[in-house]
Coordinates of C-alpha atoms in Angstrom, one line a residue:
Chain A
X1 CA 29.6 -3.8 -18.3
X2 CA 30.2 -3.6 -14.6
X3 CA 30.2 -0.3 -12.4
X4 CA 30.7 0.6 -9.1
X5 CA 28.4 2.5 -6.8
X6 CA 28.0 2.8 -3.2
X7 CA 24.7 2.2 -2.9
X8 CA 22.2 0.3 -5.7
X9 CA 18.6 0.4 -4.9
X10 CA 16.5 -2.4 -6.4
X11 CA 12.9 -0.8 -7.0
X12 CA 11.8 2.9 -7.7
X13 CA 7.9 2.6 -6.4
X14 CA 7.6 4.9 -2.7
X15 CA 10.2 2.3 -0.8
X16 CA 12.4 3.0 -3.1
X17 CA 12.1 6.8 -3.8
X18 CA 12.6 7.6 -0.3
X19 CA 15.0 5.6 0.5
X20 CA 16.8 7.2 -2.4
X21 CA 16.2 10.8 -0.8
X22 CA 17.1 9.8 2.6
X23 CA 20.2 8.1 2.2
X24 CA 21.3 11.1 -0.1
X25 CA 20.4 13.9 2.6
X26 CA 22.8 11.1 5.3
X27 CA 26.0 12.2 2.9
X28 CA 25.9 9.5 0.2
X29 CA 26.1 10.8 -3.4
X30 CA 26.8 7.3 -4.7
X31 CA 23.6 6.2 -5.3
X32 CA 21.5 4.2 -8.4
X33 CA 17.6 3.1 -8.6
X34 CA 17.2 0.7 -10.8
X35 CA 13.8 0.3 -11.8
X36 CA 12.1 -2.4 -14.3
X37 CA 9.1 -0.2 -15.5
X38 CA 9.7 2.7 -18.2
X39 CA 8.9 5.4 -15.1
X40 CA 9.2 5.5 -11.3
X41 CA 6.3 5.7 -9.1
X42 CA 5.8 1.6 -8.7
X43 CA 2.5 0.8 -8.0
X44 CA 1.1 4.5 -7.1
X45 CA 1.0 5.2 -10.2
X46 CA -2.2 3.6 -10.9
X47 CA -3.5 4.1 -7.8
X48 CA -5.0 6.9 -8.9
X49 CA -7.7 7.6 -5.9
X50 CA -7.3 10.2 -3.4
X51 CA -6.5 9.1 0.2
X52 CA -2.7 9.3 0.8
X53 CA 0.1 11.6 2.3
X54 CA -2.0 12.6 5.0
X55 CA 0.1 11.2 7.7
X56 CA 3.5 11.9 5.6
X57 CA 2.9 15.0 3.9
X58 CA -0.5 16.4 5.8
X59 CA -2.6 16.7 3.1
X60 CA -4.5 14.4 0.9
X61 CA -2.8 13.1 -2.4
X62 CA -4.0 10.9 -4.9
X63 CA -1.2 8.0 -5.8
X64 CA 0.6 9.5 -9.0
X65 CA 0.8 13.0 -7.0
X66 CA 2.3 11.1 -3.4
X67 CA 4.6 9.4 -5.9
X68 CA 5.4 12.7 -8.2
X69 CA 6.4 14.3 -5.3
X70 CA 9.4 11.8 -4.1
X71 CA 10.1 11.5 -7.4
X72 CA 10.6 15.6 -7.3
X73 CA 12.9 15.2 -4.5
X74 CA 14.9 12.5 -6.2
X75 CA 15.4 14.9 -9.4
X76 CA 16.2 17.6 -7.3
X77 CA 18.8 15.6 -5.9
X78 CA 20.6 14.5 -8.8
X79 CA 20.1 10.7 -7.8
X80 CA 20.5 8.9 -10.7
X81 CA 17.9 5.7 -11.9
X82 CA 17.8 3.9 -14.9
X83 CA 14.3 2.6 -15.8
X84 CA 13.3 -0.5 -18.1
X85 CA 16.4 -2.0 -16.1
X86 CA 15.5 -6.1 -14.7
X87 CA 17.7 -6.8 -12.0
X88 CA 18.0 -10.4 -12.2
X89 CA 20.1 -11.6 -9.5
X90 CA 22.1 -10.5 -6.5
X91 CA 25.3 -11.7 -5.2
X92 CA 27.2 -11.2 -1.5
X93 CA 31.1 -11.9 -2.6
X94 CA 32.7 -11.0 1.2
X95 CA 36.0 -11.1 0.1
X96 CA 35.4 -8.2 -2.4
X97 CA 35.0 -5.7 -0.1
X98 CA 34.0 -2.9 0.4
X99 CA 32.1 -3.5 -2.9
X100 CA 31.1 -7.5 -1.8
X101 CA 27.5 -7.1 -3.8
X102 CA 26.9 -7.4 -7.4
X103 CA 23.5 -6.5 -8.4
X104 CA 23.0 -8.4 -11.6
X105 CA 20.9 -6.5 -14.4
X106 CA 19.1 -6.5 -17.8
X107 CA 19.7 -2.9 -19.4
X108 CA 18.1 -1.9 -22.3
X109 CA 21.5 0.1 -23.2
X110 CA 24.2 -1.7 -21.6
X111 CA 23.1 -5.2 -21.9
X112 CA 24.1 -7.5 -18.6
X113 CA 25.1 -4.8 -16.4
X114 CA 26.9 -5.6 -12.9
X115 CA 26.5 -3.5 -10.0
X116 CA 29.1 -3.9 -7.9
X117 CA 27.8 -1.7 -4.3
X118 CA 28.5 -1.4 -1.0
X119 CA 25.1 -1.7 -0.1
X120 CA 21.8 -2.5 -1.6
X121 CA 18.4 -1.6 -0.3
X122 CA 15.3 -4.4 -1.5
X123 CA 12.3 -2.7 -2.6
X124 CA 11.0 -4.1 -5.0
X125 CA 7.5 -4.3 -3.5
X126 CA 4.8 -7.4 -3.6
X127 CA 2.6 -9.5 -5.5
X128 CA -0.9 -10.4 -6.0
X129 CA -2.2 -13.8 -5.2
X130 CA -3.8 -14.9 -8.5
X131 CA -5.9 -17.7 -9.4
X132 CA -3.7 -20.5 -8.9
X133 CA -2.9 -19.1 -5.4
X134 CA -6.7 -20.1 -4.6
X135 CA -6.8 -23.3 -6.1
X136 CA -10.7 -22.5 -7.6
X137 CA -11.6 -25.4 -9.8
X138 CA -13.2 -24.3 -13.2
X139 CA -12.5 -23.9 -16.6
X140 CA -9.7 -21.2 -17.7
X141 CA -11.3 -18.8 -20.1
X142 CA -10.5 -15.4 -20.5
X143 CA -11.4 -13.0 -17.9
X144 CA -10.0 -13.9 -14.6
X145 CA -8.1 -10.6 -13.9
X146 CA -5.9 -10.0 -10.2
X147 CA -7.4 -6.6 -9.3
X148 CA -3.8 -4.5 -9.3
X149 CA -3.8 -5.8 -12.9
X150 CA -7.4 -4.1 -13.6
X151 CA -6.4 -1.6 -12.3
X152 CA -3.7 -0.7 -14.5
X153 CA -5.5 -1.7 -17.7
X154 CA -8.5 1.2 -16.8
X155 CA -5.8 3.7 -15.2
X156 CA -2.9 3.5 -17.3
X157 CA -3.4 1.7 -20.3
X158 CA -7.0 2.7 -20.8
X159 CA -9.1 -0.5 -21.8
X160 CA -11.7 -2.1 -19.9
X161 CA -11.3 -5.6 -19.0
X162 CA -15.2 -6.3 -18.9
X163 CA -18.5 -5.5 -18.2
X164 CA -20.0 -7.8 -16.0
X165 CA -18.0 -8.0 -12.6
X166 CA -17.9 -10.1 -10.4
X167 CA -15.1 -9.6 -7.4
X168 CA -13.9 -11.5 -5.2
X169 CA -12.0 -10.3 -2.0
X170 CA -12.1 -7.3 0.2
X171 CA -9.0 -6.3 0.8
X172 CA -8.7 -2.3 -0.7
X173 CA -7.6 -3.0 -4.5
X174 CA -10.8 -4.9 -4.4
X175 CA -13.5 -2.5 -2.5
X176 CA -11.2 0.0 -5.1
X177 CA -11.3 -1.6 -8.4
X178 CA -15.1 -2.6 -7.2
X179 CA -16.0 1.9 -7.3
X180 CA -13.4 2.2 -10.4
X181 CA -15.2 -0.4 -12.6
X182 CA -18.9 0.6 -11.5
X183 CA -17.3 4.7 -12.6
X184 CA -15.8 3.4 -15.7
X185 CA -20.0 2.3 -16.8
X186 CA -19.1 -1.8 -15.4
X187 CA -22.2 -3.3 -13.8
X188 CA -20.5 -4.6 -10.7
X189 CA -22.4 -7.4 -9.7
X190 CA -21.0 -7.7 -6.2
X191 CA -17.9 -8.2 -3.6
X192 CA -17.4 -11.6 -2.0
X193 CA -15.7 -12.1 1.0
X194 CA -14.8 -15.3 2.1
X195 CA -13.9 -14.8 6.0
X196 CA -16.8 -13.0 8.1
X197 CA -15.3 -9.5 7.8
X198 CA -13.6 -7.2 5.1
X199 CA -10.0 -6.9 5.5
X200 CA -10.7 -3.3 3.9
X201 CA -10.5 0.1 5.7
X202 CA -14.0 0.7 6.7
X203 CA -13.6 4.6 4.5
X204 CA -13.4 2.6 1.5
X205 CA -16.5 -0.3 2.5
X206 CA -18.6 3.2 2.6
X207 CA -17.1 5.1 -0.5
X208 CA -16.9 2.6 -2.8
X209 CA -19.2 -0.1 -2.1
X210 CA -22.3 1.5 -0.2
X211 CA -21.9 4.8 -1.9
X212 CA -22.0 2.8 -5.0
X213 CA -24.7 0.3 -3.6
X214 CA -22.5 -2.6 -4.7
X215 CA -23.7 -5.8 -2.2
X216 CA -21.0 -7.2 -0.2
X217 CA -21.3 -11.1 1.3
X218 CA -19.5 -12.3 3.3
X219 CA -18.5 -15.9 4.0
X220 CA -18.8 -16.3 0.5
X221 CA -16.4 -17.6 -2.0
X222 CA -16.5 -18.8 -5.8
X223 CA -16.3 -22.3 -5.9
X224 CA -16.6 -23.1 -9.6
X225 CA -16.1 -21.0 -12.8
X226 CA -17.7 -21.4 -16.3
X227 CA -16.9 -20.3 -19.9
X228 CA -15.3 -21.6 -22.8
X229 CA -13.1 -19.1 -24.3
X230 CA -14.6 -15.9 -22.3
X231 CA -16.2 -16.4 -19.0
X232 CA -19.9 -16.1 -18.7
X233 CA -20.5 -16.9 -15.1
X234 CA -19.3 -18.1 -11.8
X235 CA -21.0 -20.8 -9.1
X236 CA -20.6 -18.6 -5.3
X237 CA -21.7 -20.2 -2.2
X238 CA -21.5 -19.8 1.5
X239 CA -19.1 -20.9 3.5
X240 CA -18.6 -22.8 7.1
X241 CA -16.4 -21.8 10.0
X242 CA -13.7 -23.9 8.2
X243 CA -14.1 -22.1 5.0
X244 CA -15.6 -25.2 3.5
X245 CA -18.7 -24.5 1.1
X246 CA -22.0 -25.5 2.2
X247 CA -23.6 -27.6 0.0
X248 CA -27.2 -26.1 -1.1
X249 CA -25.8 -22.6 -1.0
X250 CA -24.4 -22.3 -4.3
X251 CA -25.9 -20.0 -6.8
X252 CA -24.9 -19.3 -10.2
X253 CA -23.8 -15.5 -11.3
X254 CA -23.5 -14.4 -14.9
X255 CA -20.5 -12.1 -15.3
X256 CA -17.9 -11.4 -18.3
X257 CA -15.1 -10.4 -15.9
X258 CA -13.6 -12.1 -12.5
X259 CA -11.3 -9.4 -10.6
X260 CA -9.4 -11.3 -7.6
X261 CA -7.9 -9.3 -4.7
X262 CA -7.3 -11.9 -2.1
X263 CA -3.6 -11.4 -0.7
X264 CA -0.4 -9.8 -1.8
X265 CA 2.7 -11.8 -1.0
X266 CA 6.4 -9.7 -0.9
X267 CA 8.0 -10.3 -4.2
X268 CA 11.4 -11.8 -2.1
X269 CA 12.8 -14.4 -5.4
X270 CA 15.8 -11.7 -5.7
X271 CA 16.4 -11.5 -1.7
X272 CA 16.2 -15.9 -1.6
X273 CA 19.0 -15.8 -4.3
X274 CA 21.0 -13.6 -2.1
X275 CA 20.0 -16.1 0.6
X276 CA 19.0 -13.8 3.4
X277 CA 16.8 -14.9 6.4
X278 CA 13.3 -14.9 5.6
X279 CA 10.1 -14.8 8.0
X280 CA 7.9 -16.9 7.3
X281 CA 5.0 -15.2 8.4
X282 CA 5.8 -12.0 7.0
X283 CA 7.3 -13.6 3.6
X284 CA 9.8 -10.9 4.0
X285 CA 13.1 -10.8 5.0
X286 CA 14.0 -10.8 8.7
X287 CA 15.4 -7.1 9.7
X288 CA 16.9 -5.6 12.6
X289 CA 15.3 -2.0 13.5
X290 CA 18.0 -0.5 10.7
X291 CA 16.1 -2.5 8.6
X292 CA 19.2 -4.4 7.6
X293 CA 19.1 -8.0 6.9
X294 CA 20.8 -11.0 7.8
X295 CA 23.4 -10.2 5.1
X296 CA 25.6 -7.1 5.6
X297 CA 25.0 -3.9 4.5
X298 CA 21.6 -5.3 2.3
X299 CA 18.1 -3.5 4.0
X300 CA 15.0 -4.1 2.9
X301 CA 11.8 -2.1 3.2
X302 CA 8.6 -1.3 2.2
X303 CA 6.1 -4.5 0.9
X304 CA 8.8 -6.4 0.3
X305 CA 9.5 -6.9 3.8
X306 CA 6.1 -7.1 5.1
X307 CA 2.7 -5.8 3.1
X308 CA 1.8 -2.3 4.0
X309 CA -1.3 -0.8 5.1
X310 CA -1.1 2.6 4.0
X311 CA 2.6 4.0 2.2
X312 CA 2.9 6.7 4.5
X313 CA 4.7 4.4 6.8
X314 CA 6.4 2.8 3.4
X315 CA 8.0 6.4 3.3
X316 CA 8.9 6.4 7.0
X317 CA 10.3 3.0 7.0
X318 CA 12.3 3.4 3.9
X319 CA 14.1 6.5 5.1
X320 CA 15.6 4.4 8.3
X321 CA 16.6 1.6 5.4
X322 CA 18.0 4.4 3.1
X323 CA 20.0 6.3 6.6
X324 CA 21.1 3.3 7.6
X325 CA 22.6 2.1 4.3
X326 CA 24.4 5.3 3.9
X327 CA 26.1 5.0 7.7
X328 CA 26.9 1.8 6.7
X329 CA 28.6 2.7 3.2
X330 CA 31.1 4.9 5.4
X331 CA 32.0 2.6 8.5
X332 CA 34.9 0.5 8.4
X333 CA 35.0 -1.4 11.5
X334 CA 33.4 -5.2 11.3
X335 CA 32.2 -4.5 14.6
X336 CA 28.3 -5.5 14.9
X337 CA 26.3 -4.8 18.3
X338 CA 24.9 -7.7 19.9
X339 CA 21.3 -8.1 19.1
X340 CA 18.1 -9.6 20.7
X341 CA 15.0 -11.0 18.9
X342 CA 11.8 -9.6 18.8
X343 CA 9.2 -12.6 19.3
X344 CA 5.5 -12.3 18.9
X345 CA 3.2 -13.7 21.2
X346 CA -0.9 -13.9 21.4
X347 CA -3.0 -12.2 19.1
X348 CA 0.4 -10.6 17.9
X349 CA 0.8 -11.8 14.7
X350 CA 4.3 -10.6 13.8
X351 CA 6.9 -7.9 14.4
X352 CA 9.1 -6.1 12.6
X353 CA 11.8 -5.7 13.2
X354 CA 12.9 -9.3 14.1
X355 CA 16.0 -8.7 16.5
X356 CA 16.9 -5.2 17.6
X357 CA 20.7 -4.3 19.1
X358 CA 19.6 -1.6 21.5
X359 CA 21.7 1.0 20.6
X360 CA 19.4 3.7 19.8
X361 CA 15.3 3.9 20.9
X362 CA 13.2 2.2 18.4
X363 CA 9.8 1.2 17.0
X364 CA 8.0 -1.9 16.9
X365 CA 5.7 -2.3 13.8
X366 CA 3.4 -5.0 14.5
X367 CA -0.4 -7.2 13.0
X368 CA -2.8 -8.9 14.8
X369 CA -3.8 -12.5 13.4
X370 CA -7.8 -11.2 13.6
X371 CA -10.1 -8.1 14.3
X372 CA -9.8 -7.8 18.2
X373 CA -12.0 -5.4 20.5
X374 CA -10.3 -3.8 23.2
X375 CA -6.9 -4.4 24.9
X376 CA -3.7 -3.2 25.6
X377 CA -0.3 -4.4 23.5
X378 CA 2.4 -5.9 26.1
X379 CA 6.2 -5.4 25.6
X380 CA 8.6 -7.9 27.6
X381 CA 11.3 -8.8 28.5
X382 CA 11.7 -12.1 29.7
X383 CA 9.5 -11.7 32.5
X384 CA 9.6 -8.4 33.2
X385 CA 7.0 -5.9 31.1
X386 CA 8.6 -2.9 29.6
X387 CA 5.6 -1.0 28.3
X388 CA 1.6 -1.5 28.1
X389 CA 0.1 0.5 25.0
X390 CA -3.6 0.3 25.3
X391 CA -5.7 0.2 21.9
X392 CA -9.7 0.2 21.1
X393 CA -9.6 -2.4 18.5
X394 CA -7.0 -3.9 16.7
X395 CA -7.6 -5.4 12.9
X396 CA -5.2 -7.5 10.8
X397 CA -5.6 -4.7 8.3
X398 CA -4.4 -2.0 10.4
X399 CA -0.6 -1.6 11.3
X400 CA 0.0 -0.6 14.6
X401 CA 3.4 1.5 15.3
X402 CA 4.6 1.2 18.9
X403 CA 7.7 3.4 20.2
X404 CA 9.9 2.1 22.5
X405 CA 11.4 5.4 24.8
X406 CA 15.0 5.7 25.7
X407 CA 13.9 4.9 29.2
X408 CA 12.0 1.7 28.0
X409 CA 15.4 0.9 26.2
X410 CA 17.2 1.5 29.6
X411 CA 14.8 -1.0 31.2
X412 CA 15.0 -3.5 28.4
X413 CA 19.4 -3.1 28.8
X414 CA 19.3 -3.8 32.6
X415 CA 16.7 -6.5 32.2
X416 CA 19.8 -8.6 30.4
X417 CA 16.6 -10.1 28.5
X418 CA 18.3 -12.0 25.2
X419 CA 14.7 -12.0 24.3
X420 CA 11.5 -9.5 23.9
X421 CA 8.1 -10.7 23.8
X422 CA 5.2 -9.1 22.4
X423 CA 1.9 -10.1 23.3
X424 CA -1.7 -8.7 23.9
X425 CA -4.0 -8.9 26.8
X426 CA -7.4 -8.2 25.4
X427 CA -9.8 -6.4 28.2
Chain B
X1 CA -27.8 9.5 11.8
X2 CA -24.4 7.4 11.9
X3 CA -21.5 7.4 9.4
X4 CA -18.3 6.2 8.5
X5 CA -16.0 9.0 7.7
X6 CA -14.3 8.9 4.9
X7 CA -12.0 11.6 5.2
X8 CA -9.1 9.4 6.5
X9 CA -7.6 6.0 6.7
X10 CA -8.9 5.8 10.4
X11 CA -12.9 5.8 9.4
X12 CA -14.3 7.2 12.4
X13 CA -17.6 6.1 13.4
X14 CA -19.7 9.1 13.4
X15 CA -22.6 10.4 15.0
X16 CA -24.5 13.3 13.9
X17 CA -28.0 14.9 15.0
X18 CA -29.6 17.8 14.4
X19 CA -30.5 20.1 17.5
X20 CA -32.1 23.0 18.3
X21 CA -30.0 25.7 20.1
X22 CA -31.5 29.2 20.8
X23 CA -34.0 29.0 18.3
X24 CA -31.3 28.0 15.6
X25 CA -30.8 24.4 13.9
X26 CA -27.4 22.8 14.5
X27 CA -26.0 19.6 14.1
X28 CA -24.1 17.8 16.5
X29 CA -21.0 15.4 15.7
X30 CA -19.8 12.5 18.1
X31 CA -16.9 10.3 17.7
X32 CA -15.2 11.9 15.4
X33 CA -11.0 12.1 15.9
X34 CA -10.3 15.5 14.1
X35 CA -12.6 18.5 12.7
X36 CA -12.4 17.3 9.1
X37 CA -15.2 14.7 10.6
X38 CA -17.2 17.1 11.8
X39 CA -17.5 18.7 8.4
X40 CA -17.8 15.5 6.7
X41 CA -21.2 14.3 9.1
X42 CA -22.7 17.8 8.2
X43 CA -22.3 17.7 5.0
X44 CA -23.1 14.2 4.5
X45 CA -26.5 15.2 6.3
X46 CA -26.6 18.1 4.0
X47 CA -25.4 17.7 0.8
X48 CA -22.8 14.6 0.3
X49 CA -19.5 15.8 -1.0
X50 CA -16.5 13.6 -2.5
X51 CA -13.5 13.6 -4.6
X52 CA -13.8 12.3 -7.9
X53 CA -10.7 10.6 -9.4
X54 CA -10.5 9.5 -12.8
X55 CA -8.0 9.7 -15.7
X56 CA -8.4 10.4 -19.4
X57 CA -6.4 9.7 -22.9
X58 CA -3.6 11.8 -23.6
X59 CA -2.4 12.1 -27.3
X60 CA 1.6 12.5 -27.7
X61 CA 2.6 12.0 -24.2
X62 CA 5.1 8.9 -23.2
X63 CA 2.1 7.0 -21.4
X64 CA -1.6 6.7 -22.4
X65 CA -3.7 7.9 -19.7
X66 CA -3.0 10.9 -17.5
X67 CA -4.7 10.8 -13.6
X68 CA -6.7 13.5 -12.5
X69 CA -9.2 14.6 -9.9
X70 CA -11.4 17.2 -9.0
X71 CA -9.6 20.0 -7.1
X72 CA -12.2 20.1 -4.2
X73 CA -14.8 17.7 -3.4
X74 CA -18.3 17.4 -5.6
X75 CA -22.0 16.8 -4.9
X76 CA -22.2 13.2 -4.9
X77 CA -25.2 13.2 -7.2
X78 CA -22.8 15.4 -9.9
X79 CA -20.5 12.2 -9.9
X80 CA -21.6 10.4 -13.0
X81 CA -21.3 13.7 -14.9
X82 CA -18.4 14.6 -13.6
X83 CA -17.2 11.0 -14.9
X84 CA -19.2 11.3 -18.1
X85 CA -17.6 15.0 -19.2
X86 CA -14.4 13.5 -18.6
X87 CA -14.8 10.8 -20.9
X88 CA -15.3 13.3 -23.8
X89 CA -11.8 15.1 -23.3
X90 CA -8.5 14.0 -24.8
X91 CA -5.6 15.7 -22.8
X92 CA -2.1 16.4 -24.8
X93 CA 1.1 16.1 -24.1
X94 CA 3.2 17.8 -21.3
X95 CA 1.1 17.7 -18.8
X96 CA 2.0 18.8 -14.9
X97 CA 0.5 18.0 -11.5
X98 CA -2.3 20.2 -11.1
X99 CA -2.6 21.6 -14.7
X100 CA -6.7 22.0 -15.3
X101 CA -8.2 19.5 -17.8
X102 CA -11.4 20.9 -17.1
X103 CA -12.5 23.9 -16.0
X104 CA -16.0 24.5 -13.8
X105 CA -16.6 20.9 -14.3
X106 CA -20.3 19.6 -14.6
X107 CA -21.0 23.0 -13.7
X108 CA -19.6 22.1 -10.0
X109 CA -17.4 24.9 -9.9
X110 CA -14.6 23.0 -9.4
X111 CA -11.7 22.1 -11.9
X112 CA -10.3 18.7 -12.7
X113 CA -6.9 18.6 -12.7
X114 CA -4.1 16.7 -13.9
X115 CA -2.3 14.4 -10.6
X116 CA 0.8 13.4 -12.8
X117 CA 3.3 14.7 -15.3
X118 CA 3.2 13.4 -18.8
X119 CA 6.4 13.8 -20.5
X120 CA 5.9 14.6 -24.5
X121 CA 6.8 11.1 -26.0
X122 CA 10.7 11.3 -27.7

């Protein structure tokens, strides 16, 4: 079956909804989510711990409720989704315009179904690193779990995966899953950490880890895992500078269960077989500050362009992808304003966007590569500095959002710069 | 006595000391970015509070667990019977953000309350 529509979304977790919602309240009505789970809400759903909406919404929200509440707005709307629905591939046919891409899907109803849009918005999110990511040498028995995945199984689904917990990483799913598992009647046996800090907010270190009084060592990894069919135990040891083990630190740990939370990587495989421009830092696609990629009239936003600390800003940055895809779905010239990159420099880690054209004032979302005290983020360009934005410390966990005024936009335009720079000068 | 507040993604390091004002006791708060930290280092000098979030079985509803919290925070030391009380309840199908699975419960005074909808299963 194919069927056209102006504007397919690929993804209905909190990129998706409110890209949905603010590309409907830009004028378009032409709009489909097409989600692979049996209910919107992506991953919020099982996040099911308190802590968001306060930047978005000003109050606090556990997951399902930040999520039931775009979803709300989508049903108010009338925006139509289809759920169970695999999009499998996506195709950019130029010479079919205006409706040049097919989004290719599975459909529990309609079989193969073809999308033909105008324009497509990515969201489909991100991934967990999982065992074979870390290359830990061991036997393969049952109980190696990625955290997100434990997570569902307690939240949604209701089993336990084990008893005896051992997790490694710090990121939040981990410090998370460490509170959930300990609540759920799970000795947790402790968190390890194999660079010198936690990559998690410091709220959840206290809430679920010292509230819980769950030890947390850092520098330490697992370097070897045992058990036949279920796991009984893992070998953790300290580590060197390098992240090499150090030989006479290893101690054996019994545990039933393994939870990994060590990295989430944007889930791009649809995006490559489109063939936009990736980054290679970010594992997203590149953007301009529309959020559009190097393909026409496809955006991308939320984790699938670059991992997210907290979805508030998922919401924010899906509603430029989801206002800019509806603009686009109306304009007929081919003309494009010229656009300079964004580069990052220092303890900078990346930017997005990528390029920006100018035309309107922007932001620049940006990392640091590690925690940093004190300094002040520099904007340039070429030589000369557009705008210093001091900070207290900066941490690769922590996003950092930094304006850029219509008089800063002025100065970048008369600078004739084909390039801006951002860097940081710590104090 | 120093604290991380929890209140917020920002985690504010807190400092809070009790003082003597006019013959009264007071406690002082430093470094915190907004007044919710203020209320969070007194009470966590006090009596701790938190949110509770759990989620319990749910017979005829379209999924198996519904999400639900506690509709103001809890004495930390009534967590674990909190947790336990909502172990023992089966919720049914439809369910609606903020419908109360439990009321007064533990004996907190506070309600645990459904954070998603559960559809009735077709």
């Amino acid at each position: 079956m194919i069927k056209e529509v102006n504007t397919v979304i690929v993804g209905g977790g909190p990129a998706g909804l409110a890209a949905a919602v603010a590309a409907y309240d830009e004028g378009e009505r032409s709009i489909l989510i097409v989600e692979r789970d049996t209910h919107l809400g992506g991953i919020l759903q099982q996040c099911i711990h308190n802590g968001f909406g306060l930047q978005w919404f000003k109050e606090e929200l556990t997951g399902p409720e930040y999520a039931q509440r775009f979803i709300d707005q989508v049903e108010e709307r009338g925006i139509e989704s289809v759920t169970g629905t695999m999009v499998l591939e996506l195709q950019y046919h130029p010479e079919n315009k205006p409706y040049d891409k097919s989004v290719m899907c599975l459909s529990p109803e309609d079989g193969v179904l073809e999308l033909r849009c105008k324009s497509a918005i990515l969201s489909m999110g991100c991934r967990e690193r999982v065992r074979g990511n870390l290359k830990t040498p061991g036997t393969r028995p049952v109980g190696i779990f990625s955290a997100g995945l434990a997570q569902r199984l307690v939240n949604l689904e209701g089993v336990m995966p084990g008893h005896k917990v051992v997790i490694l990483g710090s990121g939040d799913i981990g410090l998370i899953m460490a509170r959930r598992m300990k609540w759920e009647g799970a000795d947790v046996k402790m968190v390890c950490e194999i660079m010198p800090y936690s990559s998690g907010l410091a709220r959840n270190i206290q809430q679920c880890l010292i509230d819980q009084n769950i030890p947390l060592y850092l520098n330490t990894t697992v370097v070897d895992i045992h058990g036949k069919d279920r796991l009984e135990g893992v070998t953790v040891a300290e580590v060197d500078e390098r992240r090499n083990p150090i030989p006479g630190t290893e101690r054996y740990v019994e545990c039933d269960t393994l939870l990994l939370s060590v990295g989430l990587l944007p889930e791009n495989e649809l995006s490559k077989t489109l063939g936009v421009e990736m980054d290679r830092v970010t594992g997203g696609p590149q953007v301009d500050e529309n959020r559009m990629t190097s393909v026409p009239g496809v955006y991308a936003c939320g984790n699938v362009l670059h991992v997210h600390d907290i979805v508030d800003f998922v919401s924010k940055e899906s509603m430029i992808a989801g206002r800019s895809a509806a603009k686009y779905n109306t304009k007929t010239d081919e003309e494009k304003s010229e656009e300079i990159a964004v580069k990052a420099a220092g303890e900078v880690r990346y930017t997005v966007p990528q390029r920006v054209s100018l035309d309107e004032p922007f932001s620049i979302y940006c990392r640091v590569g590690r925690p940093v005290g004190a300094g002040k983020y520099v904007l340039k360009a070429g030589e000369e500095t557009i705008f210093e934005r001091k900070f207290i410390k900066a941490v690769p966990g922590e996003m950092a959002e930094l304006p850029v005024k219509a008089s800063e936009l002025e100065k970048i335009k008369a600078s004739g710069a084909k390039e801006l720079t951002l860097e940081t000068v710590l104090a | 006595m120093e604290y991380t507040c929890i209140v917020c993604p920002r985690g504010c390091h807190l400092t809070a000391e009790k003082v003597i004002e006019n013959g009264v006791e007071k406690i002082n708060v430093t470094g915190n970015f907004c007044p919710r930290g203020v209320k969070y280092a007194t009470e966590e000098m006090t009596r701790p509070m938190r949110t509770v979030t759990t989620s319990l079985y749910v017979t005829g509803g379209d999924i198996a667990m519904v999400s639900a919290k506690t509709n103001d925070t809890v004495p930390k030391d009534s967590i674990d019977e909190v947790l336990k009380e909502a172990s023992r309840v089966v919720a049914k199908a439809p369910v609606k953000v903020g419908d109360v699975l439990i009321e007064n419960v533990a004996g907190t005074g506070r309600n645990l309350v459904a954070t998603r909808n559960i559809k009735v299963k077709a």
